[in-house]
């Protein structure tokens, strides 16, 4: 298998790119069951037109925050295993997340070798430790530098968090720093606070212009929310949900449908403010829980938001 197919798609700023985000099943599941779970997901995705799947690498994160985790943490399969299954069955690219802090550089290099072959991973997003405490064997900058030295040509992406921009005001500079370290695209944390995202994107576009560099593609993540428990989990993950938005969802006759309307409105606001800034955009739709209603809602949300972004891109070409 040759190099990344996504690199070419990402290079065209006039087109959107569209992904479905998912987590690997828990590690107690057999490889046979892993394959069956992959089949179920891909059956759901047959009704939509998508560019690929994003497979996360789930970390415990309980040392990041004092509050107890709303859903218990469970170890999952190595994201490479699930990525390989989804890529082989769907014939579409898969972006594979890799959390780098738990193992040293030699282990990381070995992970990369096996990710390329036999797993067929070409597109990766590296994530650092969720907290600066704890035993960090490899920092994110060290992982970027190890990847640069590595002979295989991965298409590298990074994570961007608009909430961090709201509190520290420097997330746009982190994007440029990560680009200098090899990142070709970025995936955002789930968006529920459109203003934080607008502030980040406009600061980034401005800084790129001043430096005379082209902005990298930013893939915005959206997720439906159908219950108080999911909302609690989102807030635990650090997703900023304005209080009025939380009330709107929980007080609605149909919370899932309301959350879809909110996400659509949030994307509209972001595109209205940032559509003309020259930042190539994309979408990633995820379900934060494995509740069937929320997974089905994620597919409905995907259809609606893809149509919204496609329409905006068509208008920009007028």
Short mmCIF file of C-alpha atoms in Angstrom, two decimals:
data_model
loop_
_atom_site.label_atom_id
_atom_site.label_comp_id
_atom_site.label_asym_id
_atom_site.label_seq_id
_atom_site.Cartn_x
_atom_site.Cartn_y
_atom_site.Cartn_z
CA UNK A 1 0.00 0.00 0.00
CA UNK A 2 1.39 3.40 -1.01
CA UNK A 3 1.45 6.58 1.05
CA UNK A 4 -1.53 8.51 2.44
CA UNK A 5 -4.52 8.96 0.13
CA UNK A 6 -5.79 11.76 2.37
CA UNK A 7 -2.76 13.98 1.73
CA UNK A 8 -4.04 14.69 -1.78
CA UNK A 9 -7.63 15.35 -0.61
CA UNK A 10 -6.41 17.65 2.15
CA UNK A 11 -4.30 19.62 -0.34
CA UNK A 12 -7.35 20.99 -2.19
CA UNK A 13 -8.59 23.95 -0.07
CA UNK A 14 -11.85 24.19 -2.08
CA UNK A 15 -13.18 20.83 -0.93
CA UNK A 16 -14.42 19.76 2.48
CA UNK A 17 -13.28 16.50 4.06
CA UNK A 18 -15.68 14.40 6.10
CA UNK A 19 -15.04 11.81 8.79
CA UNK A 20 -16.81 9.66 11.35
CA UNK A 21 -15.01 9.38 14.71
CA UNK A 22 -15.07 6.16 16.72
CA UNK A 23 -13.28 4.45 19.60
CA UNK A 24 -11.76 0.97 19.56
CA UNK A 25 -13.88 -1.63 21.40
CA UNK A 26 -12.76 -2.69 24.89
CA UNK A 27 -9.73 -4.95 25.08
CA UNK A 28 -11.72 -7.89 26.53
CA UNK A 29 -13.39 -8.28 23.10
CA UNK A 30 -11.89 -11.02 20.88
CA UNK A 31 -10.42 -10.24 17.44
CA UNK A 32 -13.41 -12.00 15.90
CA UNK A 33 -15.85 -9.79 17.84
CA UNK A 34 -13.73 -6.74 16.94
CA UNK A 35 -14.30 -7.59 13.29
CA UNK A 36 -18.07 -8.00 13.85
CA UNK A 37 -18.27 -4.61 15.64
CA UNK A 38 -16.41 -3.09 12.66
CA UNK A 39 -19.00 -4.63 10.30
CA UNK A 40 -21.86 -3.12 12.33
CA UNK A 41 -20.32 0.35 12.21
CA UNK A 42 -19.66 0.17 8.47
CA UNK A 43 -23.23 -1.05 7.81
CA UNK A 44 -24.48 2.13 9.51
CA UNK A 45 -22.12 4.21 7.37
CA UNK A 46 -23.36 2.74 4.08
CA UNK A 47 -26.09 5.39 3.93
CA UNK A 48 -23.60 8.31 3.95
CA UNK A 49 -20.81 9.59 1.72
CA UNK A 50 -17.66 9.96 3.83
CA UNK A 51 -13.90 10.30 3.25
CA UNK A 52 -12.76 8.08 6.08
CA UNK A 53 -12.93 7.14 9.75
CA UNK A 54 -11.02 8.50 12.75
CA UNK A 55 -10.10 5.94 15.43
CA UNK A 56 -9.22 7.43 18.82
CA UNK A 57 -6.74 6.18 21.39
CA UNK A 58 -8.59 6.38 24.70
CA UNK A 59 -6.65 7.39 27.81
CA UNK A 60 -7.80 7.24 31.41
CA UNK A 61 -7.33 11.01 32.01
CA UNK A 62 -8.48 10.75 35.64
CA UNK A 63 -5.30 12.52 36.82
CA UNK A 64 -6.31 15.54 34.66
CA UNK A 65 -9.35 16.39 36.76
CA UNK A 66 -10.57 15.90 40.35
CA UNK A 67 -14.13 14.96 39.39
CA UNK A 68 -14.91 11.24 39.00
CA UNK A 69 -15.29 10.00 35.42
CA UNK A 70 -19.04 9.78 34.58
CA UNK A 71 -18.50 6.56 32.59
CA UNK A 72 -15.97 4.04 33.97
CA UNK A 73 -12.67 3.87 32.05
CA UNK A 74 -12.10 0.61 30.19
CA UNK A 75 -8.95 -0.42 28.41
CA UNK A 76 -9.51 -0.70 24.68
CA UNK A 77 -7.86 -2.55 21.81
CA UNK A 78 -4.80 -0.93 20.27
CA UNK A 79 -6.27 1.58 17.79
CA UNK A 80 -4.07 0.04 15.04
CA UNK A 81 -6.06 -3.23 15.22
CA UNK A 82 -9.41 -1.53 14.76
CA UNK A 83 -8.03 0.85 12.11
CA UNK A 84 -6.74 -2.06 10.04
CA UNK A 85 -10.13 -3.83 10.22
CA UNK A 86 -12.10 -0.70 9.24
CA UNK A 87 -9.70 0.18 6.40
CA UNK A 88 -9.70 -3.33 4.93
CA UNK A 89 -13.49 -3.69 5.13
CA UNK A 90 -14.40 -0.19 3.90
CA UNK A 91 -11.53 0.44 1.47
CA UNK A 92 -11.36 3.99 2.90
CA UNK A 93 -8.56 5.76 4.76
CA UNK A 94 -8.50 5.72 8.55
CA UNK A 95 -6.83 8.37 10.72
CA UNK A 96 -5.38 6.59 13.76
CA UNK A 97 -4.75 8.40 17.04
CA UNK A 98 -1.73 7.46 19.15
CA UNK A 99 -1.20 8.51 22.74
CA UNK A 100 2.58 8.83 23.16
CA UNK A 101 3.33 9.50 26.84
CA UNK A 102 3.22 5.95 28.27
CA UNK A 103 6.13 4.41 26.33
CA UNK A 104 9.68 5.48 25.48
CA UNK A 105 11.12 6.41 22.07
CA UNK A 106 12.20 2.84 21.15
CA UNK A 107 8.71 1.51 21.89
CA UNK A 108 7.19 4.38 19.88
CA UNK A 109 9.41 3.61 16.87
CA UNK A 110 8.43 -0.04 17.07
CA UNK A 111 4.73 0.97 17.26
CA UNK A 112 5.23 3.08 14.09
CA UNK A 113 6.93 0.23 12.20
CA UNK A 114 4.08 -2.18 12.92
CA UNK A 115 1.43 0.50 12.36
CA UNK A 116 2.73 0.89 8.77
CA UNK A 117 2.98 -2.82 8.13
CA UNK A 118 1.05 -5.08 8.80
CA UNK A 119 -1.66 -2.62 9.99
CA UNK A 120 -1.58 -0.33 6.93
CA UNK A 121 -1.74 2.92 8.96
CA UNK A 122 -0.74 5.98 6.89
CA UNK A 123 -2.49 8.87 8.66
CA UNK A 124 -1.88 9.48 12.36
CA UNK A 125 -2.67 12.02 15.05
CA UNK A 126 -0.30 12.05 18.02
CA UNK A 127 -1.61 13.11 21.43
CA UNK A 128 0.41 13.96 24.52
CA UNK A 129 -0.26 13.28 28.17
CA UNK A 130 -3.64 14.61 29.40
CA UNK A 131 -1.88 16.12 32.41
CA UNK A 132 1.65 17.34 33.15
CA UNK A 133 1.70 15.23 36.33
CA UNK A 134 2.40 11.54 36.20
CA UNK A 135 5.08 9.48 34.58
CA UNK A 136 5.65 10.84 31.06
CA UNK A 137 8.06 8.61 29.14
CA UNK A 138 7.81 10.55 25.87
CA UNK A 139 6.60 14.13 25.47
CA UNK A 140 4.66 15.24 22.40
CA UNK A 141 7.58 17.32 20.99
CA UNK A 142 9.89 14.30 21.48
CA UNK A 143 7.38 12.11 19.62
CA UNK A 144 7.20 14.64 16.75
CA UNK A 145 10.98 14.68 16.56
CA UNK A 146 11.17 10.84 16.60
CA UNK A 147 8.61 10.75 13.77
CA UNK A 148 10.70 13.21 11.73
CA UNK A 149 13.72 10.91 12.07
CA UNK A 150 11.63 7.84 11.21
CA UNK A 151 12.08 6.56 7.63
CA UNK A 152 8.36 5.97 6.97
CA UNK A 153 6.29 8.83 5.53
CA UNK A 154 3.22 9.15 7.77
CA UNK A 155 0.68 11.93 7.15
CA UNK A 156 0.75 13.60 10.58
CA UNK A 157 -2.05 15.49 12.27
CA UNK A 158 -2.47 17.20 15.63
CA UNK A 159 -5.24 18.01 18.08
CA UNK A 160 -6.55 21.53 18.62
CA UNK A 161 -8.66 22.68 21.56
CA UNK A 162 -10.59 25.94 21.20
CA UNK A 163 -11.27 25.95 24.95
CA UNK A 164 -7.53 26.29 25.51
CA UNK A 165 -7.57 29.36 23.27
CA UNK A 166 -10.42 30.84 25.31
CA UNK A 167 -8.42 30.47 28.53
CA UNK A 168 -4.82 31.08 27.34
CA UNK A 169 -5.22 32.95 24.05
CA UNK A 170 -2.32 31.16 22.35
CA UNK A 171 -3.80 28.05 20.71
CA UNK A 172 -3.24 29.60 17.23
CA UNK A 173 0.49 29.81 18.02
CA UNK A 174 0.47 26.17 19.12
CA UNK A 175 -1.02 25.26 15.73
CA UNK A 176 1.87 27.02 13.97
CA UNK A 177 4.40 25.41 16.29
CA UNK A 178 2.91 21.95 15.66
CA UNK A 179 2.94 22.64 11.90
CA UNK A 180 6.67 23.41 12.16
CA UNK A 181 7.03 20.03 13.91
CA UNK A 182 5.38 18.25 10.98
CA UNK A 183 1.59 18.47 11.47
CA UNK A 184 -0.29 18.76 8.16
CA UNK A 185 -3.84 18.94 9.58
CA UNK A 186 -5.65 19.35 12.90
CA UNK A 187 -8.72 17.75 14.48
CA UNK A 188 -10.64 19.82 17.04
CA UNK A 189 -12.23 18.73 20.28
CA UNK A 190 -16.05 18.55 20.05
CA UNK A 191 -17.53 22.01 19.42
CA UNK A 192 -20.35 23.26 21.66
CA UNK A 193 -19.07 26.79 22.14
CA UNK A 194 -18.94 28.32 18.64
CA UNK A 195 -17.43 31.61 19.80
CA UNK A 196 -14.32 29.88 21.18
CA UNK A 197 -13.82 28.20 17.78
CA UNK A 198 -14.44 31.46 15.87
CA UNK A 199 -11.85 33.26 18.04
CA UNK A 200 -9.31 30.49 17.48
CA UNK A 201 -9.83 30.27 13.69
CA UNK A 202 -9.72 34.04 13.18
CA UNK A 203 -6.52 34.38 15.30
CA UNK A 204 -4.96 31.50 13.33
CA UNK A 205 -5.91 32.93 9.91
CA UNK A 206 -4.54 36.33 10.91
CA UNK A 207 -1.25 34.95 12.21
CA UNK A 208 -0.79 32.81 9.06
CA UNK A 209 -1.34 35.90 6.90
CA UNK A 210 1.20 37.92 8.89
CA UNK A 211 3.78 35.13 8.55
CA UNK A 212 2.98 34.55 4.88
CA UNK A 213 2.12 30.86 5.36
CA UNK A 214 -0.92 28.87 4.22
CA UNK A 215 -3.18 27.69 7.04
CA UNK A 216 -3.40 23.92 7.54
CA UNK A 217 -6.71 22.10 7.30
CA UNK A 218 -8.80 22.09 10.46
CA UNK A 219 -11.34 19.31 10.95
CA UNK A 220 -14.10 20.42 13.33
CA UNK A 221 -15.62 17.74 15.55
CA UNK A 222 -19.32 17.69 16.46
CA UNK A 223 -21.18 15.24 18.64
CA UNK A 224 -24.86 14.75 19.54
CA UNK A 225 -25.88 14.82 23.21
CA UNK A 226 -29.05 13.09 24.34
CA UNK A 227 -28.87 12.88 28.13
CA UNK A 228 -27.67 14.53 31.33
CA UNK A 229 -25.04 11.76 31.64
CA UNK A 230 -23.61 12.50 28.19
CA UNK A 231 -23.57 16.22 28.97
CA UNK A 232 -21.74 15.51 32.23
CA UNK A 233 -19.21 13.37 30.33
CA UNK A 234 -18.66 16.12 27.74
CA UNK A 235 -17.95 18.63 30.48
CA UNK A 236 -15.65 16.12 32.22
CA UNK A 237 -13.70 15.80 28.94
CA UNK A 238 -13.16 19.57 28.97
CA UNK A 239 -15.70 20.41 26.25
CA UNK A 240 -17.09 23.89 26.92
CA UNK A 241 -20.89 23.81 26.93
CA UNK A 242 -22.46 27.22 27.68
CA UNK A 243 -24.97 26.91 30.52
CA UNK A 244 -27.92 28.03 28.36
CA UNK A 245 -26.99 25.37 25.75
CA UNK A 246 -26.97 22.65 28.40
CA UNK A 247 -30.40 23.80 29.65
CA UNK A 248 -31.77 23.88 26.09
CA UNK A 249 -30.74 20.27 25.50
CA UNK A 250 -31.93 18.86 28.83
CA UNK A 251 -35.23 20.78 28.89
CA UNK A 252 -36.14 19.87 25.30
CA UNK A 253 -38.92 17.41 24.51
CA UNK A 254 -36.34 15.52 22.40
CA UNK A 255 -32.81 16.30 23.72
CA UNK A 256 -31.02 14.52 20.84
CA UNK A 257 -32.92 16.43 18.15
CA UNK A 258 -32.29 19.68 20.05
CA UNK A 259 -28.55 18.96 20.27
CA UNK A 260 -28.47 18.33 16.50
CA UNK A 261 -30.18 21.69 15.90
CA UNK A 262 -27.65 23.37 18.20
CA UNK A 263 -24.71 21.77 16.37
CA UNK A 264 -26.11 22.86 13.01
CA UNK A 265 -26.56 26.41 14.31
CA UNK A 266 -23.04 26.39 15.78
CA UNK A 267 -21.53 25.32 12.45
CA UNK A 268 -23.55 28.03 10.66
CA UNK A 269 -22.13 30.66 13.02
CA UNK A 270 -18.56 29.39 12.53
CA UNK A 271 -18.91 29.33 8.72
CA UNK A 272 -20.53 32.77 8.68
CA UNK A 273 -17.62 34.24 10.65
CA UNK A 274 -14.73 32.16 9.28
CA UNK A 275 -15.84 30.76 5.90
CA UNK A 276 -13.98 33.46 4.01
CA UNK A 277 -10.74 33.33 6.01
CA UNK A 278 -9.02 30.84 3.70
CA UNK A 279 -8.71 28.03 6.26
CA UNK A 280 -9.51 24.66 4.62
CA UNK A 281 -12.12 22.99 6.83
CA UNK A 282 -13.43 19.51 7.42
CA UNK A 283 -15.91 17.75 9.72
CA UNK A 284 -15.63 14.83 12.10
CA UNK A 285 -18.85 13.54 13.65
CA UNK A 286 -18.60 11.26 16.68
CA UNK A 287 -20.86 9.66 19.26
CA UNK A 288 -19.38 10.04 22.73
CA UNK A 289 -21.28 7.03 24.08
CA UNK A 290 -22.20 3.62 22.71
CA UNK A 291 -25.94 4.23 23.19
CA UNK A 292 -27.72 3.23 19.98
CA UNK A 293 -29.84 6.43 19.94
CA UNK A 294 -26.72 8.63 20.08
CA UNK A 295 -24.91 6.60 17.41
CA UNK A 296 -27.95 6.89 15.10
CA UNK A 297 -28.19 10.61 15.91
CA UNK A 298 -24.52 11.02 14.92
CA UNK A 299 -25.38 9.72 11.42
CA UNK A 300 -28.27 12.22 11.12
CA UNK A 301 -26.00 15.00 12.37
CA UNK A 302 -23.35 13.98 9.84
CA UNK A 303 -25.78 14.28 6.91
CA UNK A 304 -26.98 17.69 8.04
CA UNK A 305 -23.55 19.18 8.74
CA UNK A 306 -21.96 17.81 5.57
CA UNK A 307 -24.74 19.42 3.52
CA UNK A 308 -24.19 22.68 5.47
CA UNK A 309 -20.44 22.81 4.79
CA UNK A 310 -20.79 21.70 1.16
CA UNK A 311 -23.31 24.50 0.57
CA UNK A 312 -21.01 27.10 2.15
CA UNK A 313 -18.05 25.93 0.01
CA UNK A 314 -20.22 26.14 -3.12
CA UNK A 315 -21.24 29.71 -2.18
CA UNK A 316 -17.60 30.71 -1.66
CA UNK A 317 -16.82 29.71 -5.23
CA UNK A 318 -19.40 32.13 -6.67
#
